[in-house]
Amino acid sequence: MAAALGIRNHPEHPAVGLYSHAVTDQNVIHDGTVFDDDHLPSTIVGRNRHMNEVTDALAPIQDGFRAENCFLFGPSGVGKTTVAKAAVRELRQEVLEVPYAYVNCWQDYTRNAVLEQISRDLVGAALPRSASTGQLIDRITADLDGPGVVILDEVDQLRENKVLYDLHEIRGISWIGIANREVDLLADLDERVTSRISVAYRVNFDTYGEDAITEILSRRAREGLGPNAVDEDVLRRIARLSEGDARQAIAGLRVAARMASREGLSAIPGRLVEDAVADAEREVRQKTISKLNTHQRALYEVLTEEDGLIQKELYAQYEEAHEDPVTLRSLRENHLPKLEHYNLIDVEWDRGSKRYHLVGVDHTAPTPQS
């Protein structure tokens, strides 16, 4: 399908770009939108196999049938969202006007919020906020013309995962669910939902290698920076420091270009790389913190006040901080792993107990004074 659509599956496509400041850093940056989170590159670098597996799952739509449901699992910054969107883009070039919806489950995490977004994107129906779940499902079912695709990004953030069952029951809808780990997604599913999704495709993503990240950055640089604004050695250093995370690497390049522009330079010197990557890491972290749900934010704020708590201590303080706390099991299986996956907390074992630290905080114990 990819060849027919003219989209080159180069080793990968980076799912992310950051901080849309188009044409503000004029010395170095030519088009800042290239660094936005939602920028979808024309060439997918380093993800041929993953693209093929997702397009295989979607292939039945070409013959008018419902596609296979599909899960994409892997750490942050490995191209999951970009691959999902690129696969749908290819499909819609092959089969015009395939109904399509994108839902960010970190923002739309309730059952009705997901269905409302799908009703708007998939069938163009804007129902009042007072519409019931049943009304939303009925409207989507009635108005859906042919098979359609829904991308559920951050699907493990759903507070009401019964919506997966709802979507399975709507004739013609298939979905691509994106999450960090399968075990986190399945932790709270009831048997009806689990049985419906057990046959879905699983596509697992690993972190990028240094060469792939360098190629991703090279393509972003050609699209978004001025001529000769950065050499390969600088790109490779950014890639190495980003440790396989394309989102982090793209942010690092963006910040390095911004720093060079502020110095009145037309190219990025190597001396800026380490500071740029460190600044980008802080920016990415702040953006992630801003998206946390109330439970995750409460945990983060507790650790901000007192770093290095063991699990029981952390839960006790979280219970006091949150007006509607979840169980310790839910915290352990859902919310703490998410903070860890997004590189907001570190976990260490201390005499048989897990101890939690904020990333970037020096938690080395001081040497006792004699």
Coordinates of C-alpha atoms in Angstrom, one line a residue:
M1 CA 0.0 0.0 0.0
A2 CA 2.8 2.4 0.9
A3 CA 4.4 2.2 -2.5
A4 CA 1.1 2.8 -4.3
L5 CA 0.6 5.9 -2.2
G6 CA 4.0 7.3 -2.9
I7 CA 5.1 7.5 0.7
R8 CA 8.6 6.5 1.3
N9 CA 9.1 4.3 4.3
H10 CA 12.6 5.3 5.2
P11 CA 13.7 3.8 8.4
E12 CA 11.5 5.9 10.5
H13 CA 9.3 8.7 11.1
P14 CA 9.5 10.7 14.3
A15 CA 6.3 11.2 15.9
V16 CA 7.1 14.5 17.4
G17 CA 8.0 18.0 16.9
L18 CA 7.9 20.7 19.6
Y19 CA 7.1 24.3 20.3
S20 CA 5.6 25.9 17.2
H21 CA 7.4 29.3 16.8
A22 CA 7.3 29.6 13.0
V23 CA 9.7 32.1 11.6
T24 CA 10.5 33.7 14.9
D25 CA 14.2 32.7 15.2
Q26 CA 15.0 34.1 11.7
N27 CA 18.8 33.6 11.6
V28 CA 18.6 29.8 11.9
I29 CA 15.0 28.6 11.8
H30 CA 13.1 28.8 8.5
D31 CA 9.9 27.0 9.4
G32 CA 9.3 26.3 13.1
T33 CA 6.2 24.2 12.4
V34 CA 8.6 21.4 11.4
F35 CA 9.3 21.0 15.2
D36 CA 5.7 20.9 16.3
D37 CA 4.3 17.8 18.1
D38 CA 1.7 17.3 15.4
H39 CA 4.0 17.7 12.4
L40 CA 3.7 14.6 10.2
P41 CA 6.7 14.1 8.0
S42 CA 6.3 12.8 4.5
T43 CA 9.1 10.2 5.0
I44 CA 9.0 7.7 7.8
V45 CA 12.5 6.9 9.1
G46 CA 13.3 3.6 10.8
R47 CA 9.9 2.1 11.1
N48 CA 9.3 0.1 7.9
R49 CA 8.2 -3.0 9.7
H50 CA 5.9 -1.1 12.0
M51 CA 4.3 0.7 9.1
N52 CA 3.8 -2.5 7.3
E53 CA 2.1 -4.2 10.3
V54 CA -0.3 -1.3 10.8
T55 CA -1.1 -0.9 7.1
D56 CA -1.8 -4.7 7.0
A57 CA -4.3 -4.2 9.9
L58 CA -6.0 -1.5 8.0
A59 CA -5.9 -3.2 4.6
P60 CA -9.5 -4.7 4.7
I61 CA -10.9 -1.2 4.4
Q62 CA -9.7 -1.1 0.8
D63 CA -12.2 -3.8 0.1
G64 CA -15.0 -2.2 2.0
F65 CA -14.6 -4.3 5.2
R66 CA -13.9 -3.4 8.8
A67 CA -10.2 -3.2 9.6
E68 CA -8.5 -5.1 12.4
N69 CA -8.0 -3.4 15.7
C70 CA -4.4 -2.6 16.5
F71 CA -2.3 -1.7 19.5
L72 CA 1.0 0.1 19.4
F73 CA 3.2 -0.3 22.5
G74 CA 6.5 1.2 23.4
P75 CA 8.2 4.0 25.3
S76 CA 7.8 7.7 24.7
G77 CA 9.4 9.3 21.6
V78 CA 9.7 6.1 19.5
G79 CA 7.3 7.0 16.7
K80 CA 4.0 5.3 17.7
T81 CA 1.7 8.2 17.1
T82 CA 3.5 9.2 13.9
V83 CA 3.3 5.7 12.5
A84 CA -0.4 5.5 13.3
K85 CA -1.2 8.8 11.6
A86 CA 1.1 8.0 8.6
A87 CA -0.6 4.6 8.1
V88 CA -4.1 6.3 8.1
R89 CA -2.7 9.0 5.7
E90 CA -1.6 6.2 3.3
L91 CA -5.0 4.5 3.6
R92 CA -6.9 7.7 2.9
Q93 CA -4.8 8.3 -0.2
E94 CA -5.7 4.9 -1.4
V95 CA -9.3 5.0 -0.3
L96 CA -10.6 8.5 -0.5
E97 CA -12.7 9.9 2.4
V98 CA -12.3 7.0 4.8
P99 CA -13.9 8.4 8.0
Y100 CA -11.2 9.1 10.5
A101 CA -11.0 10.4 14.1
Y102 CA -8.1 11.2 16.4
V103 CA -8.7 11.2 20.2
N104 CA -6.0 12.1 22.7
C105 CA -7.2 10.1 25.7
W106 CA -5.0 12.2 28.1
Q107 CA -7.3 15.1 27.3
D108 CA -10.5 13.2 26.5
Y109 CA -10.4 10.5 29.1
T110 CA -14.1 9.8 29.9
R111 CA -16.4 7.5 28.0
N112 CA -18.6 10.4 26.8
A113 CA -15.7 12.7 25.9
V114 CA -14.2 10.0 23.6
L115 CA -17.5 9.4 22.0
E116 CA -18.2 13.1 21.5
Q117 CA -14.8 13.5 19.8
I118 CA -15.5 10.6 17.6
S119 CA -19.0 11.8 16.7
R120 CA -17.5 15.1 15.6
D121 CA -14.5 13.8 13.6
L122 CA -15.9 10.5 12.2
V123 CA -19.5 11.5 11.2
G124 CA -19.5 15.3 11.6
A125 CA -22.2 15.2 14.3
A126 CA -22.0 17.8 17.1
L127 CA -24.4 16.7 19.8
P128 CA -25.1 18.7 23.0
R129 CA -23.0 18.0 26.0
S130 CA -26.1 16.7 27.7
A131 CA -26.2 13.8 25.2
S132 CA -26.2 10.4 26.8
T133 CA -23.8 7.7 26.0
G134 CA -26.5 5.8 24.2
Q135 CA -27.4 8.8 22.1
L136 CA -23.8 9.3 21.1
I137 CA -23.4 5.6 20.1
D138 CA -26.7 5.7 18.2
R139 CA -25.7 8.8 16.3
I140 CA -22.3 7.4 15.3
T141 CA -23.9 4.1 14.3
A142 CA -26.6 5.7 12.2
D143 CA -24.3 8.2 10.4
L144 CA -21.2 6.2 9.8
D145 CA -21.0 5.5 6.1
G146 CA -18.6 2.6 5.5
P147 CA -15.7 1.4 7.6
G148 CA -13.8 4.1 9.6
V149 CA -10.7 4.3 11.8
V150 CA -10.2 5.9 15.2
I151 CA -6.7 6.6 16.7
L152 CA -6.9 6.4 20.5
D153 CA -3.6 8.1 21.6
E154 CA -2.6 7.5 25.2
V155 CA -5.3 4.9 25.5
D156 CA -4.0 3.7 28.8
Q157 CA -5.1 7.1 30.2
L158 CA -8.8 6.3 29.8
R159 CA -10.7 6.4 33.1
E160 CA -13.7 4.6 31.6
N161 CA -12.2 1.9 29.3
K162 CA -15.6 0.4 28.6
V163 CA -15.6 2.8 25.6
L164 CA -13.4 0.2 23.9
Y165 CA -16.3 -2.2 24.2
D166 CA -18.6 0.5 22.8
L167 CA -16.4 1.0 19.8
H168 CA -16.1 -2.7 19.2
E169 CA -19.9 -3.0 19.1
I170 CA -20.3 -0.2 16.5
R171 CA -20.3 -1.8 13.1
G172 CA -17.5 -0.6 10.8
I173 CA -15.3 1.1 13.4
S174 CA -11.8 -0.1 14.0
W175 CA -9.2 1.5 16.2
I176 CA -5.5 2.0 16.7
G177 CA -4.7 2.2 20.4
I178 CA -1.4 3.7 21.5
A179 CA 0.1 3.1 24.9
N180 CA 3.4 2.5 26.7
R181 CA 2.9 -1.0 28.1
E182 CA 0.2 -3.6 27.5
V183 CA 0.2 -4.6 31.2
D184 CA -0.8 -1.1 32.2
L185 CA -3.6 -1.0 29.6
L186 CA -5.0 -4.3 30.7
A187 CA -4.7 -3.8 34.4
D188 CA -8.3 -2.6 35.0
L189 CA -10.2 -4.0 32.0
D190 CA -13.2 -6.2 32.7
E191 CA -13.7 -9.5 31.1
R192 CA -16.0 -8.3 28.3
V193 CA -13.6 -5.7 27.2
T194 CA -10.6 -8.0 27.5
S195 CA -12.2 -10.6 25.3
R196 CA -13.0 -8.1 22.6
I197 CA -9.5 -6.8 22.3
S198 CA -7.6 -10.0 22.8
V199 CA -7.3 -10.6 19.1
A200 CA -6.1 -7.1 18.2
Y201 CA -2.8 -6.7 16.4
R202 CA 0.1 -5.9 18.7
V203 CA 3.0 -3.8 17.3
N204 CA 5.9 -3.2 19.7
F205 CA 8.3 -0.3 19.3
D206 CA 11.8 -0.1 20.7
T207 CA 13.9 3.0 21.1
Y208 CA 15.6 4.4 18.1
G209 CA 19.2 3.8 17.3
E210 CA 21.6 6.7 17.0
D211 CA 21.7 6.5 13.2
A212 CA 17.9 6.6 12.9
I213 CA 17.7 9.6 15.3
T214 CA 20.4 11.4 13.3
E215 CA 18.5 10.8 10.1
I216 CA 15.3 12.1 11.7
L217 CA 17.1 15.3 12.8
S218 CA 18.7 15.7 9.4
R219 CA 15.4 15.6 7.6
R220 CA 13.8 18.1 10.1
A221 CA 16.9 20.3 9.7
R222 CA 16.5 20.3 5.9
E223 CA 12.8 21.3 6.2
G224 CA 12.9 23.7 9.1
L225 CA 16.4 25.3 9.3
G226 CA 18.3 27.6 7.0
P227 CA 20.9 26.4 4.5
N228 CA 24.0 25.0 6.2
A229 CA 22.5 25.7 9.6
V230 CA 23.8 22.5 11.2
D231 CA 26.4 19.8 10.4
E232 CA 26.0 16.1 10.9
D233 CA 28.4 16.0 13.8
V234 CA 26.1 18.3 15.8
L235 CA 23.1 16.3 14.8
R236 CA 24.8 13.1 15.9
R237 CA 25.7 14.6 19.3
I238 CA 22.1 15.6 19.9
A239 CA 21.0 12.1 18.9
R240 CA 23.5 10.5 21.2
L241 CA 22.4 12.7 24.2
S242 CA 18.7 12.0 23.5
E243 CA 19.1 8.3 24.1
G244 CA 16.8 7.0 21.5
D245 CA 13.9 9.4 22.2
A246 CA 12.9 11.2 18.9
R247 CA 10.7 13.7 20.8
Q248 CA 13.6 14.7 23.0
A249 CA 16.0 14.9 20.1
I250 CA 13.8 17.1 18.0
A251 CA 13.3 19.4 20.9
G252 CA 17.0 19.5 21.4
L253 CA 17.6 20.6 17.8
R254 CA 14.9 23.2 18.1
V255 CA 16.4 24.7 21.3
A256 CA 19.9 24.6 19.9
A257 CA 18.7 26.6 16.8
R258 CA 16.9 29.1 19.1
M259 CA 20.1 29.5 21.2
A260 CA 22.2 30.1 18.0
S261 CA 19.7 32.6 16.7
R262 CA 19.8 34.6 20.0
E263 CA 23.6 34.8 19.6
G264 CA 23.2 36.2 16.1
L265 CA 24.6 33.1 14.5
S266 CA 23.5 31.5 11.2
A267 CA 24.6 28.0 12.2
I268 CA 24.5 25.9 15.4
P269 CA 27.9 25.5 17.0
G270 CA 28.8 22.3 18.8
R271 CA 29.4 24.1 22.1
L272 CA 25.6 24.7 22.4
V273 CA 24.6 21.1 22.2
E274 CA 24.8 20.0 25.8
D275 CA 23.0 23.1 27.2
A276 CA 20.4 22.8 24.4
V277 CA 19.6 19.2 25.1
A278 CA 19.4 19.9 28.9
D279 CA 17.0 22.9 28.3
A280 CA 14.9 20.8 25.9
E281 CA 14.6 18.0 28.5
R282 CA 13.3 20.6 31.0
E283 CA 10.8 21.9 28.4
V284 CA 9.6 18.5 27.5
R285 CA 9.2 17.6 31.2
Q286 CA 7.2 20.8 31.9
K287 CA 4.9 20.0 29.0
T288 CA 4.4 16.5 30.2
I289 CA 3.6 17.7 33.8
S290 CA 1.0 20.1 32.3
K291 CA -0.9 17.1 30.9
L292 CA -0.9 14.9 34.0
N293 CA -4.3 13.9 35.4
T294 CA -5.3 14.9 38.9
H295 CA -4.0 11.6 40.5
Q296 CA -0.6 11.8 38.7
R297 CA -0.3 15.5 39.5
A298 CA -1.0 14.9 43.2
L299 CA 1.7 12.2 43.2
Y300 CA 4.1 14.5 41.5
E301 CA 3.4 17.4 43.9
V302 CA 3.8 15.2 46.9
L303 CA 7.2 14.2 45.7
T304 CA 8.0 17.8 45.0
E305 CA 7.4 18.5 48.7
E306 CA 9.2 15.4 50.0
D307 CA 11.3 13.4 47.6
G308 CA 12.4 9.8 48.1
L309 CA 9.2 8.4 49.7
I310 CA 8.6 4.6 49.8
Q311 CA 5.3 3.4 48.2
K312 CA 3.2 3.3 51.4
E313 CA 4.4 6.8 52.5
L314 CA 3.7 8.2 49.1
Y315 CA 0.2 6.7 49.0
A316 CA -0.6 8.0 52.5
Q317 CA 0.3 11.6 51.5
Y318 CA -1.5 11.2 48.1
E319 CA -4.7 10.2 50.0
E320 CA -4.5 13.4 51.9
A321 CA -3.8 15.5 48.9
H322 CA -6.5 14.2 46.5
E323 CA -10.2 14.7 47.2
D324 CA -11.1 11.4 45.4
P325 CA -8.1 9.0 45.8
V326 CA -7.9 5.8 44.0
T327 CA -6.8 2.5 45.6
L328 CA -3.2 1.7 46.2
R329 CA -3.4 -1.0 43.6
S330 CA -4.7 1.4 40.9
L331 CA -2.0 3.9 41.9
R332 CA 0.7 1.2 41.6
E333 CA -0.5 -0.4 38.4
N334 CA -1.7 2.7 36.5
H335 CA -0.4 6.1 37.7
L336 CA 3.0 5.5 39.0
P337 CA 4.1 3.5 35.9
K338 CA 2.9 6.4 33.7
L339 CA 5.1 8.9 35.7
E340 CA 8.0 6.5 35.3
H341 CA 7.5 6.0 31.5
Y342 CA 7.4 9.8 31.0
N343 CA 10.7 10.1 32.8
L344 CA 9.2 12.2 35.6
I345 CA 10.2 9.8 38.4
D346 CA 12.9 7.2 39.1
V347 CA 12.3 4.1 41.2
E348 CA 14.9 2.4 43.4
W349 CA 14.7 -0.6 45.7
D350 CA 15.5 0.1 49.3
R351 CA 15.5 -2.9 51.6
G352 CA 12.7 -4.6 49.8
S353 CA 10.6 -1.4 49.3
K354 CA 10.2 0.8 46.2
R355 CA 11.4 4.3 46.8
Y356 CA 10.3 7.1 44.4
H357 CA 12.4 10.1 43.3
L358 CA 11.7 13.0 41.0
V359 CA 14.0 12.9 37.9
G360 CA 16.5 15.7 38.0
V361 CA 16.6 15.9 41.8
D362 CA 19.9 15.0 43.5
H363 CA 18.8 12.3 46.0
T364 CA 22.2 11.2 47.1
A365 CA 22.2 11.0 50.9
P366 CA 24.6 13.5 52.6
T367 CA 27.6 12.1 54.3
P368 CA 26.9 12.0 58.1
Q369 CA 29.1 14.4 60.1
S370 CA 31.2 12.8 62.8

